[in-house]
Coordinates of C-alpha atoms and ligand atoms in Angstrom, one line a residue:
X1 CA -96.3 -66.4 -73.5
X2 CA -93.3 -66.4 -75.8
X3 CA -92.8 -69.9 -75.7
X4 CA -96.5 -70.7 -76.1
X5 CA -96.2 -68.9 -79.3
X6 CA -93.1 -71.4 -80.3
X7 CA -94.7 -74.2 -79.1
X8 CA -97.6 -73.4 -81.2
X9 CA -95.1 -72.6 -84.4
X10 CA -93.7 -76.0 -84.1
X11 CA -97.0 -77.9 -83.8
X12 CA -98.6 -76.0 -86.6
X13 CA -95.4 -76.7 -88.7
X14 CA -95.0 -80.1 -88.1
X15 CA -98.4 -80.9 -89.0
X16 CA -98.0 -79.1 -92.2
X17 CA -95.2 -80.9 -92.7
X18 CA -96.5 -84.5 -92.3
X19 CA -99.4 -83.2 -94.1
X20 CA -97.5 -81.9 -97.3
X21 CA -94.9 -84.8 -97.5
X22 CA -94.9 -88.5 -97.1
X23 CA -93.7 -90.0 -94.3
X24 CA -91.0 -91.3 -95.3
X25 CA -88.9 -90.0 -98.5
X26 CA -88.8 -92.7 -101.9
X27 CA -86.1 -91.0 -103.3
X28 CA -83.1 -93.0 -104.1
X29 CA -80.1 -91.8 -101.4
X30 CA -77.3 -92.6 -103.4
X31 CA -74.8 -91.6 -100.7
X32 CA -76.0 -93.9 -98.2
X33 CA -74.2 -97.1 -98.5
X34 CA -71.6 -99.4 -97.0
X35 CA -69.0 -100.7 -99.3
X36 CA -68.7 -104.8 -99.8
X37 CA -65.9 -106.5 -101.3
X38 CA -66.7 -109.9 -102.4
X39 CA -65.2 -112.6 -104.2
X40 CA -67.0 -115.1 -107.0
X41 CA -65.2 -117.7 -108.9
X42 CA -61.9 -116.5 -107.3
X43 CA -62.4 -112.7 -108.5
X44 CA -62.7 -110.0 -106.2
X45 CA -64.8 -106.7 -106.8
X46 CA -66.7 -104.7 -104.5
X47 CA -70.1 -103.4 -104.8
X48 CA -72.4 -100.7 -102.7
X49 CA -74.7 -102.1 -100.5
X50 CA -78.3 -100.1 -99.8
X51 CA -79.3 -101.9 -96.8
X52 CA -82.7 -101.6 -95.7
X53 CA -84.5 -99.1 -97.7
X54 CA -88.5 -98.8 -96.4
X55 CA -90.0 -98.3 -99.7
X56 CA -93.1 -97.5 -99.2
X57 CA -94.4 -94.1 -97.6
X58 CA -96.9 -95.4 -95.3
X59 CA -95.3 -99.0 -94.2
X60 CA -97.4 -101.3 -92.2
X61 CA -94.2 -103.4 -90.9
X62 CA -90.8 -101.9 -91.4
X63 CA -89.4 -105.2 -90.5
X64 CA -90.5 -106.4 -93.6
X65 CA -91.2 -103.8 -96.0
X66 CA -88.0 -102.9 -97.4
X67 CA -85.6 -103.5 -99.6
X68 CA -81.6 -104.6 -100.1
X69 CA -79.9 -102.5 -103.3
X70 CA -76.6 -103.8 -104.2
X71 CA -75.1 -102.1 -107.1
X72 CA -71.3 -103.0 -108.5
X73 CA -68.9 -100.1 -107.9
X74 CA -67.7 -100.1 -111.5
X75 CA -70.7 -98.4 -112.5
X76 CA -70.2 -95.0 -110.6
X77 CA -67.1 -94.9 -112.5
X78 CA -68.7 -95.0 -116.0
X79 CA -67.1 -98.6 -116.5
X80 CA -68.8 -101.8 -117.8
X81 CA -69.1 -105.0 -116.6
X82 CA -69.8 -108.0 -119.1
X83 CA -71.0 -106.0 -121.6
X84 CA -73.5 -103.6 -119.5
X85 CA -73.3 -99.8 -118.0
X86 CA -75.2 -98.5 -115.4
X87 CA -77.7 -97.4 -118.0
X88 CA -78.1 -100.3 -119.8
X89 CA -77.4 -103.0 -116.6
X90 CA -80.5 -105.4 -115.9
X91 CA -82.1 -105.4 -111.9
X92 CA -82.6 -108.6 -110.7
X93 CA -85.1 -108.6 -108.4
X94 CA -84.8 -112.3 -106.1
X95 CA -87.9 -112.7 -103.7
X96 CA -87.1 -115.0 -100.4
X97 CA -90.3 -116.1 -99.6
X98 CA -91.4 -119.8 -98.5
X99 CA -94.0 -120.8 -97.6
X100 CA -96.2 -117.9 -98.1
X101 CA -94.7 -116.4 -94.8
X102 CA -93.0 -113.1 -93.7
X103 CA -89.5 -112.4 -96.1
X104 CA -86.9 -110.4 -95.2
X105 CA -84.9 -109.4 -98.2
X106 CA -81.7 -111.1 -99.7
X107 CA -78.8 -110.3 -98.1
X108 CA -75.1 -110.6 -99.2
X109 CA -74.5 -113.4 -97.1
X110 CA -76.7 -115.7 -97.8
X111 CA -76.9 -119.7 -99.8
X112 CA -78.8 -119.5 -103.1
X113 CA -82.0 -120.6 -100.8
X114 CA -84.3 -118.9 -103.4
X115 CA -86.9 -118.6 -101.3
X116 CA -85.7 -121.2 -99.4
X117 CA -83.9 -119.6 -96.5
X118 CA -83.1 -122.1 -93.2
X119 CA -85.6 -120.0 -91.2
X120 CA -88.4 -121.6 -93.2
X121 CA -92.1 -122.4 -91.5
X122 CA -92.9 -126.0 -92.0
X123 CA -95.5 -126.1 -94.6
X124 CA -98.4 -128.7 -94.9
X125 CA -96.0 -131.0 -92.2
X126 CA -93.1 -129.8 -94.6
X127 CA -89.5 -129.3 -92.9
X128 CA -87.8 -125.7 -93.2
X129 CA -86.0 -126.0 -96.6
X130 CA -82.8 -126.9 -96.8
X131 CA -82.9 -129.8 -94.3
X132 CA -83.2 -133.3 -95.5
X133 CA -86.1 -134.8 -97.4
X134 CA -86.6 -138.5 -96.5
X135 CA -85.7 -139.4 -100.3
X136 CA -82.2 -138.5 -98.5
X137 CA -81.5 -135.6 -100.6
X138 CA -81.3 -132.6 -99.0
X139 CA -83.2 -129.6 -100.4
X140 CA -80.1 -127.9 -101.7
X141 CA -76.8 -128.6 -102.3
X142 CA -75.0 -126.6 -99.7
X143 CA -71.8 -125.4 -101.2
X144 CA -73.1 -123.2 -104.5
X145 CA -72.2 -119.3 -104.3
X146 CA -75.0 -116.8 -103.5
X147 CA -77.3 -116.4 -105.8
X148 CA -77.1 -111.9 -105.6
X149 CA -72.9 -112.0 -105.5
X150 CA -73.5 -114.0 -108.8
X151 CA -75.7 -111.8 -110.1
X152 CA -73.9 -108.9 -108.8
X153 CA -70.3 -110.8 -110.7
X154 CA -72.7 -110.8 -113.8
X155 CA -72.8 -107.5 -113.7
X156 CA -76.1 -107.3 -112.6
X157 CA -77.6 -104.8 -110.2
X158 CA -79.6 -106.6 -107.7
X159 CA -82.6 -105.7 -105.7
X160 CA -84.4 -107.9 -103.4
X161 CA -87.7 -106.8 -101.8
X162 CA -89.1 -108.4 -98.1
X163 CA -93.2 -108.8 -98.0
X164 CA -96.1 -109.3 -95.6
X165 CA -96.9 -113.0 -95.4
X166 CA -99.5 -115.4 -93.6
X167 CA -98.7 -115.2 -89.9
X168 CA -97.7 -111.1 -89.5
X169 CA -99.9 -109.7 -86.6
X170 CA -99.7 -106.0 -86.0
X171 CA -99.8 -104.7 -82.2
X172 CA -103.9 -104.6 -81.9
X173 CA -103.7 -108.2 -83.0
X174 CA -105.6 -107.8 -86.7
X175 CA -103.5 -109.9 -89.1
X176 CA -101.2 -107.8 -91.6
X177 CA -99.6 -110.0 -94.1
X178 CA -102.9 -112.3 -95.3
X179 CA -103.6 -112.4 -99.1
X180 CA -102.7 -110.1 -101.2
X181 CA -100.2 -108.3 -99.3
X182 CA -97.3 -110.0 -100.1
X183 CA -97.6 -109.2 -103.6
X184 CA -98.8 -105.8 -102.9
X185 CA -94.9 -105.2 -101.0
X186 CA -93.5 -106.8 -104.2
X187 CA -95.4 -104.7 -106.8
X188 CA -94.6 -101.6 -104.2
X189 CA -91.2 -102.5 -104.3
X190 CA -91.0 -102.7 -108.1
X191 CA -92.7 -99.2 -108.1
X192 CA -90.0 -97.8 -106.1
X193 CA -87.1 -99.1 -108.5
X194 CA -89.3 -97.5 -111.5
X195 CA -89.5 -94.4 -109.7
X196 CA -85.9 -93.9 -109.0
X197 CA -84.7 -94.8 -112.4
X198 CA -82.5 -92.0 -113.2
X199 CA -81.4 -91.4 -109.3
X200 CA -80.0 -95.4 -109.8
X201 CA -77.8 -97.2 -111.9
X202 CA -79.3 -100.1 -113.4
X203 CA -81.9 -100.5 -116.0
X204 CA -85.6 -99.9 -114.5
X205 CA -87.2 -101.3 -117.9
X206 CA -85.1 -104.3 -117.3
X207 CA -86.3 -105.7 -113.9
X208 CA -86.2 -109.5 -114.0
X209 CA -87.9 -110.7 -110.8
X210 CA -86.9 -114.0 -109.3
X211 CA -87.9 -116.4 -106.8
X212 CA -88.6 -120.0 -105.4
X213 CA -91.7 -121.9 -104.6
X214 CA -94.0 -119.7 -102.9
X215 CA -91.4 -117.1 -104.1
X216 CA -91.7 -119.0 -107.6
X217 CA -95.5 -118.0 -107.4
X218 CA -94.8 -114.6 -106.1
X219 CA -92.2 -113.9 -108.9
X220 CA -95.1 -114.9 -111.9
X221 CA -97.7 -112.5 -110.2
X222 CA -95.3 -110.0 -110.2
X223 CA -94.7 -110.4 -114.0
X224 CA -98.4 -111.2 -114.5
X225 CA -99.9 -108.4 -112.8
X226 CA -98.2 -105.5 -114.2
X227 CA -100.0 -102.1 -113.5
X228 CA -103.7 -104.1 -112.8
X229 CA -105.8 -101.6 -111.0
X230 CA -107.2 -104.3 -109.4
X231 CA -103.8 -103.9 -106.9
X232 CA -104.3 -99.9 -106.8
X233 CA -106.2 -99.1 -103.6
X234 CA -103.7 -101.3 -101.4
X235 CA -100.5 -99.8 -103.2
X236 CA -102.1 -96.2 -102.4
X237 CA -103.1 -97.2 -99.1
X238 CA -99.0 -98.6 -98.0
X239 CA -97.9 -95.1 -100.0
X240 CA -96.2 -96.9 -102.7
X241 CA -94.3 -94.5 -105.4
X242 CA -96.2 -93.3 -108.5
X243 CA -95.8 -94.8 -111.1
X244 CA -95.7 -98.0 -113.1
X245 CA -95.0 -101.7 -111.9
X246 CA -94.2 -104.0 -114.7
X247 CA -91.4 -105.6 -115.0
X248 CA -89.2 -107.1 -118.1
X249 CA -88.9 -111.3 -117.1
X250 CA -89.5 -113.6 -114.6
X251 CA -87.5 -116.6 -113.3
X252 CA -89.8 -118.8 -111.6
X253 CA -89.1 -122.3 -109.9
X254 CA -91.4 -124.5 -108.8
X255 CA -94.2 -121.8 -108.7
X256 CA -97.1 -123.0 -105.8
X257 CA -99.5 -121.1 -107.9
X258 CA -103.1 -121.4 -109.0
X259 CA -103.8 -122.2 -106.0
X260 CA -107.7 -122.4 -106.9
X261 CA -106.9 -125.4 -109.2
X262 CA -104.5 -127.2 -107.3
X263 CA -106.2 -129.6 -105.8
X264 CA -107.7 -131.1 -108.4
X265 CA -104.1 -130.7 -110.6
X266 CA -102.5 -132.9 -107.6
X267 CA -104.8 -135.8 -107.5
X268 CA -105.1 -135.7 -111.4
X269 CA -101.1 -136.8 -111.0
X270 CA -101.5 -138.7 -107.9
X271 CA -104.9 -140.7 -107.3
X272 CA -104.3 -144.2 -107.1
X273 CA -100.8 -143.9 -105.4
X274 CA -102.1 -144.1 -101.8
X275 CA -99.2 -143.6 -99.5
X276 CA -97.2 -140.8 -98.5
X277 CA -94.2 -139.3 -97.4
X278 CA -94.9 -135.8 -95.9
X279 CA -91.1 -135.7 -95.6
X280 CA -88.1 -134.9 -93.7
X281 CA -87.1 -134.3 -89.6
X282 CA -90.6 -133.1 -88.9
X283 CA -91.5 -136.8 -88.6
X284 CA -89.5 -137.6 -85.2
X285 CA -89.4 -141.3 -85.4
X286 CA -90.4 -143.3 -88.6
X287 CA -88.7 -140.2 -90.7
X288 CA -88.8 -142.7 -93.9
X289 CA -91.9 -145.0 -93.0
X290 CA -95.0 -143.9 -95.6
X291 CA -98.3 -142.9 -94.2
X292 CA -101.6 -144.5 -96.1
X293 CA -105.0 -142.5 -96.9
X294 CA -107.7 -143.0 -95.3
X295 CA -111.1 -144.6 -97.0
X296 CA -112.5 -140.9 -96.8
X297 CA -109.2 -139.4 -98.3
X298 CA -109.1 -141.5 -101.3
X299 CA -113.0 -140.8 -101.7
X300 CA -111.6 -137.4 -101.8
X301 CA -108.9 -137.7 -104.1
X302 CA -111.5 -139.8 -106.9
X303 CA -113.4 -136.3 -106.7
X304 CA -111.1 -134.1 -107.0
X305 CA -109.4 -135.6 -109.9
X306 CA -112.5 -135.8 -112.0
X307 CA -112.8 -131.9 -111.7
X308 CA -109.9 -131.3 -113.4
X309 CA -110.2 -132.3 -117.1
X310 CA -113.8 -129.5 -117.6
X311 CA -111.0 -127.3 -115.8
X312 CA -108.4 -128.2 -118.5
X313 CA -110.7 -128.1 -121.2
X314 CA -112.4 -124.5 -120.2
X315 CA -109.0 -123.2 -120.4
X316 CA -109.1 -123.9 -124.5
X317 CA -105.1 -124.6 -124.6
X318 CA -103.6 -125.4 -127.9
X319 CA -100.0 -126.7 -128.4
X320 CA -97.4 -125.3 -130.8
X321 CA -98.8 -126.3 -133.6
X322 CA -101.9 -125.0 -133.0
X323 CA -103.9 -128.4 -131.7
X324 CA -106.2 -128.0 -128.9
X325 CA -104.9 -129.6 -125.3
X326 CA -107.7 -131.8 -123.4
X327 CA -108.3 -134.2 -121.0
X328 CA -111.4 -137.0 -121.2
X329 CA -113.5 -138.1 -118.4
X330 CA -110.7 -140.0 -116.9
X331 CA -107.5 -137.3 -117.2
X332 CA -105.9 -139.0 -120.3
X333 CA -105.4 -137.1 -123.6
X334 CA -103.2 -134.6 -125.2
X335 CA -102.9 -132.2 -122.2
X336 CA -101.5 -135.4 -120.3
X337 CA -99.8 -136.1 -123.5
X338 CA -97.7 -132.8 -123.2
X339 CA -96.7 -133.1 -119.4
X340 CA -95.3 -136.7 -120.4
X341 CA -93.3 -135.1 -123.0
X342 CA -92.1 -132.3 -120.9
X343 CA -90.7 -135.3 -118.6
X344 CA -89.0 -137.1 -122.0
X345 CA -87.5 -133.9 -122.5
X346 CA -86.1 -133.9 -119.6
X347 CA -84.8 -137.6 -118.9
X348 CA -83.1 -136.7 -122.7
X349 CA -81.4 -133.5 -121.7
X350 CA -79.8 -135.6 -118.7
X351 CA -78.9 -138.2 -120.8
X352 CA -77.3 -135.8 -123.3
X353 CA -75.4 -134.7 -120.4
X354 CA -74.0 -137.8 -120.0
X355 CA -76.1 -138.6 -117.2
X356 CA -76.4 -142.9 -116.8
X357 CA -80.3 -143.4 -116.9
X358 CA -80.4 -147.1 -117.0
X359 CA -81.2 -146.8 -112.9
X360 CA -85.0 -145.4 -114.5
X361 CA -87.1 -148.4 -115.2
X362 CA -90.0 -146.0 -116.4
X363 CA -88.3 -144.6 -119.1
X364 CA -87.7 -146.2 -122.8
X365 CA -84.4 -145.1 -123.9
X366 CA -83.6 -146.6 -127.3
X367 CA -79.6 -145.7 -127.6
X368 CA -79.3 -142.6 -127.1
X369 CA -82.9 -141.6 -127.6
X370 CA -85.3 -141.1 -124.5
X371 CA -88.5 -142.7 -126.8
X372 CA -91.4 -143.5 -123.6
X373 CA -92.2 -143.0 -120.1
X374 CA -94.6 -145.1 -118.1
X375 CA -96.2 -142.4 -116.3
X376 CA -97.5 -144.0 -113.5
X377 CA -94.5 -145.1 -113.0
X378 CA -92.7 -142.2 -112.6
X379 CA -95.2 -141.0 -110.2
X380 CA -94.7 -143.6 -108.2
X381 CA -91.2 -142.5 -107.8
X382 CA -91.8 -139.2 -107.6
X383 CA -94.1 -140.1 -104.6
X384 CA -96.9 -138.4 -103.1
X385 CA -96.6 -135.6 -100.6
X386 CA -99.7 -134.4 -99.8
X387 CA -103.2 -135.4 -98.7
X388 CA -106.1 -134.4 -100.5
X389 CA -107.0 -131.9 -100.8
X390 CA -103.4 -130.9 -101.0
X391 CA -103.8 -127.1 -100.8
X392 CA -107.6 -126.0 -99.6
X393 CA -107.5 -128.5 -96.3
X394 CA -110.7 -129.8 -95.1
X395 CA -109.2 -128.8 -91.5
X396 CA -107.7 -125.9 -92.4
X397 CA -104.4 -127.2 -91.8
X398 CA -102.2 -125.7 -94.9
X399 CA -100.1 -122.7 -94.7
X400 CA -102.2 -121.8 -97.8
X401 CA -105.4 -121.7 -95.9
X402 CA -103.5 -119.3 -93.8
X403 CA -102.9 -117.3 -96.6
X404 CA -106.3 -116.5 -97.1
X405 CA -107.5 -115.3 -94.1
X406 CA -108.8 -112.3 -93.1
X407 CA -107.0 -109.1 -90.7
X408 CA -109.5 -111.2 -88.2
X409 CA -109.6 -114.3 -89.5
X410 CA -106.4 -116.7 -89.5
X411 CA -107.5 -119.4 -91.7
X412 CA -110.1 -120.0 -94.3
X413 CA -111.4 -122.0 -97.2
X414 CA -110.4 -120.5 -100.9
X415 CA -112.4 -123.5 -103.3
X416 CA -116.1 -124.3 -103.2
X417 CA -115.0 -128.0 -102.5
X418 CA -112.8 -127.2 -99.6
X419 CA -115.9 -125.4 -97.9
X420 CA -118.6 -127.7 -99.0
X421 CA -116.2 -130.5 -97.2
X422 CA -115.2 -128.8 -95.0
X423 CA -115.1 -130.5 -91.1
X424 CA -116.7 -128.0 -89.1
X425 CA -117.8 -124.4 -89.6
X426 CA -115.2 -122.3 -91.8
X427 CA -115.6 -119.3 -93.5
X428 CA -114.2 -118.9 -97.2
X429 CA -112.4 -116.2 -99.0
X430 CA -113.3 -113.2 -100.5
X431 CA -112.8 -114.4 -104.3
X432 CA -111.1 -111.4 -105.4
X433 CA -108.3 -112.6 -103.1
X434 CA -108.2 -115.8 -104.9
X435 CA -107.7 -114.0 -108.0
X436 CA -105.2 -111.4 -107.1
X437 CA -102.7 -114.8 -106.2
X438 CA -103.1 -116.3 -109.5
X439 CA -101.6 -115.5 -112.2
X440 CA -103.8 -117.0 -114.7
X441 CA -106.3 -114.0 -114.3
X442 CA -103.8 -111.9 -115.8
X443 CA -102.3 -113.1 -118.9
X444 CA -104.0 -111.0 -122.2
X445 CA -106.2 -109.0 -119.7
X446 CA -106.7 -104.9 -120.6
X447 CA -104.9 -102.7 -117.9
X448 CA -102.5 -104.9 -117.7
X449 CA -98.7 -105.1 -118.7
X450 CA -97.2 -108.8 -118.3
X451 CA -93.5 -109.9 -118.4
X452 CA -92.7 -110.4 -121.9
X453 CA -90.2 -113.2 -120.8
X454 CA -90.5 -116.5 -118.7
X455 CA -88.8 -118.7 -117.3
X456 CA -90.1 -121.9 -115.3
X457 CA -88.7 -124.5 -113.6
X458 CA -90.3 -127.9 -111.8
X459 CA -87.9 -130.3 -110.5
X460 CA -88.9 -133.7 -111.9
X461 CA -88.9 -135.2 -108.5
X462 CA -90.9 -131.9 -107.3
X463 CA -94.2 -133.0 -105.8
X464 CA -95.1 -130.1 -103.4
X465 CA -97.5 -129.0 -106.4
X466 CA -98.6 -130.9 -109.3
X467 CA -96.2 -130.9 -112.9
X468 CA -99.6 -129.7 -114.3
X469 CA -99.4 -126.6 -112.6
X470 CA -96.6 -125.1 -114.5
X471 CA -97.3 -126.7 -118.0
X472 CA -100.7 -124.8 -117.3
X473 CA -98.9 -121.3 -117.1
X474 CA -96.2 -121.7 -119.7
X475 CA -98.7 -122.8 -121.8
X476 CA -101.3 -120.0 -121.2
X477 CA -98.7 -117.4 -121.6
X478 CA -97.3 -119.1 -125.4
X479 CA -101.0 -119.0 -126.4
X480 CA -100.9 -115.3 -125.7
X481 CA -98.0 -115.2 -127.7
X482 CA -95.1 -114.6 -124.7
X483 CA -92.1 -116.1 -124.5
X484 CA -92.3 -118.6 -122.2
X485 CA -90.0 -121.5 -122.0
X486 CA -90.5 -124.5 -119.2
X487 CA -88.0 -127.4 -118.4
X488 CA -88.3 -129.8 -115.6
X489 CA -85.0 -130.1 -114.1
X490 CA -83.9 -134.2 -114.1
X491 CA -84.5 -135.4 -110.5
X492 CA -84.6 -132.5 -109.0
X493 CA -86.8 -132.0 -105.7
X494 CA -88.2 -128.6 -104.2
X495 CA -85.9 -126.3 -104.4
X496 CA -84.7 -123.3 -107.1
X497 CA -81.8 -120.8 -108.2
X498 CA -79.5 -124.5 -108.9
X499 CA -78.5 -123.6 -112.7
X500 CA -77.8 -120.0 -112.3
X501 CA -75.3 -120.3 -114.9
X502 CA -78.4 -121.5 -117.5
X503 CA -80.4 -119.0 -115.8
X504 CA -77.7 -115.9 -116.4
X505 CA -77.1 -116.8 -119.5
X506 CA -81.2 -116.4 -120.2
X507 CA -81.0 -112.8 -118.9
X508 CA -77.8 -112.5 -120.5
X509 CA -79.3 -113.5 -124.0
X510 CA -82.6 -111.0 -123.0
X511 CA -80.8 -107.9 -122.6
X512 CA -77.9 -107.9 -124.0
Ligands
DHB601 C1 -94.0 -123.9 -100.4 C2 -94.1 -125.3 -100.4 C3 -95.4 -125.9 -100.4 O1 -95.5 -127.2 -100.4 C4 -96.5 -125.1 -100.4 O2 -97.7 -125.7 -100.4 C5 -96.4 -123.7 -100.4 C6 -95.2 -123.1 -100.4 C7 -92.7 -123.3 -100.4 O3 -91.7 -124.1 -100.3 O4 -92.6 -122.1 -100.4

């Protein structure tokens, strides 16, 4: 009878227990970490590592919802590193998503992948990052530091956050990590570094989130988004902290964003140049040999393009002076006008750099003056990539139409023209999904809190998304009056985080 009594104690009390708290604690431990020592640019210092914080109450995956804190050891000892305290130190906050897959957080150990980690999905017959592209370059140059210890020598404290992506399955087989929940995790995340301000040195007000790609997309919805109750009821339901989810700046590269205008942004650049190199070790035999579209494909690209200019011109863009950016029937006009001098810009940075340009037949240089570009030219030897439609795939073959399925659905159609193309029976989207992974619905909206500073980078020999793409954003966000500043890195191809001395000295110059 006795122990009946206890047995019924316990069970009463743990229920009241789980009832009362959350399952799992968000308070910052600040005892429970591992000491690091590492070394950058030959100097050694050591830092605390928080390994594998769930930050959420109410995870859906622990495998990927949780988060890597690494904070330099100076600051528990009231010192400063390049200028900062632990009050006043900025959080970096790198994302290592590609791909729109599952991410596990940064680690220590890891290349400056930025979202391009070498266990990368293949996406749209892409290889994993890092391995060669048939140009012969390989996605990134193999023997630069890690992007956190050079935040972390900067004095930085860093935080990286892992997220639900496209292909996560929970145990009853519903799918877990379909649109929006990666940047649910991310905004969770966030929310959890708010929350534990005071418990953790660093600067909570100062988060500047980072990331690559996918991750590049990721990082400007995170700085877009800030505190949108459109995100509420799936932050509540994962049991992320109270609180607030803005953040200070983003870092951006090669953002695969606005994904509901992409298509018609990638054959604006690209109709007319009819063969393609999908790229890389993926293709076993003929790695360098260029495919050709089909009849029905370049039927497809013709359409596609001439939806983009009413896109363009509904988005009333003006310049820096003020003059309204457009596009005429046929995609020419001061819009265009701008991308071409974003290249120039470029190609004269590189040449100020000392860089020999005379290898670039569709530039004018005029001494030491970058004056033209031929921009079909240049697109040319950029090359195309993908098949139209690049993103929304008639077959439902892109990692983005995995993206937007449903917990039931794997793939589906996210544009009106990928479903009324579509080859076969496919469902589409719920639109609200479509909007809570662009940015664009965000910037100037009530409720909402964006980044006040932006940084975005597009290799000029990136063609995994369309140069418009970006141009689109930066500009958006300057007509809002934000800080937004956009280069396009000379010759560079997918890939991020390779000027993190430029990029430091940014964050450096924000919050110092
Ligand atoms: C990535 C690349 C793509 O071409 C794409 O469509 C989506 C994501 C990436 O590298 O993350």
């Amino acid at each position: 009878m006795k122990t009946h009594l206890i047995n019924f104690c316990i069970i009463v009390g743990l229920a009241l227990c789980s009832f009362t708290f959350p399952k799992i604690d968000l308070s910052f431990q600040a005892q429970k970490y591992v000491t690091q020592t590492l070394t950058f640019e030959g100097k050694t210092f050591t830092v605390r590592a928080y390994e594998n914080i769930i930050y959420v109450a109410n995870p859906v995956d622990t495998v990927y919802q949780k988060m890597n804190i690494y904070i330099p050891e100076e600051y528990f000892s009231g010192k400063k590193i390049n200028g900062y305290t632990a009050e006043t130190a900025p959080i970096f906050f790198p994302n290592k998503v590609g791909g729109y897959m599952p991410a596990q957080p940064a680690t220590l150990k890891e290349m400056p992948m930025g979202g391009m980690g070498g266990n990368r999905p293949p996406m749209n017959g892409m290889p994993p990052m890092g391995e060669r592209r048939p140009d012969g370059a390989p996605a990134m140059p193999q023997a630069k530091p890690s992007t956190v210890v050079a935040a972390l020598a900067k004095g930085y404290v860093v935080a990286s956050a892992g997220a639900r992506g496209r292909t996560l399955k929970a145990s009853n087989g519903e799918y877990t990590g379909k649109a929006p929940a990666g940047i649910v995790d991310l905004k969770a995340a966030v929310r959890y570094l708010k929350f534990n301000d005071k418990l953790m040195p660093g600067d909570a007000n100062k988060i500047i989130s980072n990331g690559t790609s996918a991750g590049g997309a990721m990082s400007t919805l995170v700085g877009a988004t800030g505190n949108n109750p459109d995100y509420e009821p799936y932050l509540k339901a994962i049991g992320a902290a109270n609180g607030t989810d803005d953040v200070f700046a983003v870092s951006a590269y090669c953002p695969i964003t606005n994904l509901d205008h992409a298509d018609m942004a990638y054959e604006w650049q690209f109709n007319g140049y009819n063969t393609y190199k999908r790229g890389g070790l993926m293709q076993t035999k003929n790695n360098d040999a260029p495919s050709v579209l089909s009849e029905e494909q370049i039927k497809i690209s013709g359409q596609l393009k001439t939806l983009f200019p009413t896109y363009i011109n509904s988005l009333n863009l003006k310049d820096s002076k003020g003059k309204s950016l457009t596009l005429d029937a046929d995609g020419n006009g001061s819009f265009k006008d701008l991308v071409i001098n974003y290249v120039i810009a470029s190609a004269q940075k590189a040449l100020d750099a000392g860089k020999d340009m005379s290898g670039y037949a569709f530039l004018k240089v005029s001494g030491n003056q970058v004056t033209g570009l031929d921009f079909g030219a240049y697109v040319s030897y950029m090359e195309r990539m993908k098949t139209p439609p690049a993103f929304d795939a008639l077959d439902l073959s892109t990692g983005e139409n995995m993206l937007f399925g449903s917990a039931t659905i794997d793939k589906q159609h996210f544009t009106e023209f990928g479903q009324k193309n579509a080859i076969g029976d496919a469902s589409r989207v719920d639109e609200v999904f479509v909007k809570m992974m662009n940015p664009m619905y965000y910037l100037g909206q009530k409720n909402t809190t964006n980044a006040k500073h932006w940084r975005i980078r597009h290799g000029s020999k990136d063609k995994d998304t369309s140069l418009a793409i970006s141009v689109i954003l930066t500009t958006a966000l300057q007509n809002k009056g934000i800080d937004a500043n956009l280069e396009f890195p000379w010759d560079k191809p997918h890939s991020g985080d390779y000027d993190l001395d430029e990029l430091f000295a940014w964050v450096d110059g924000l919050c110092k």
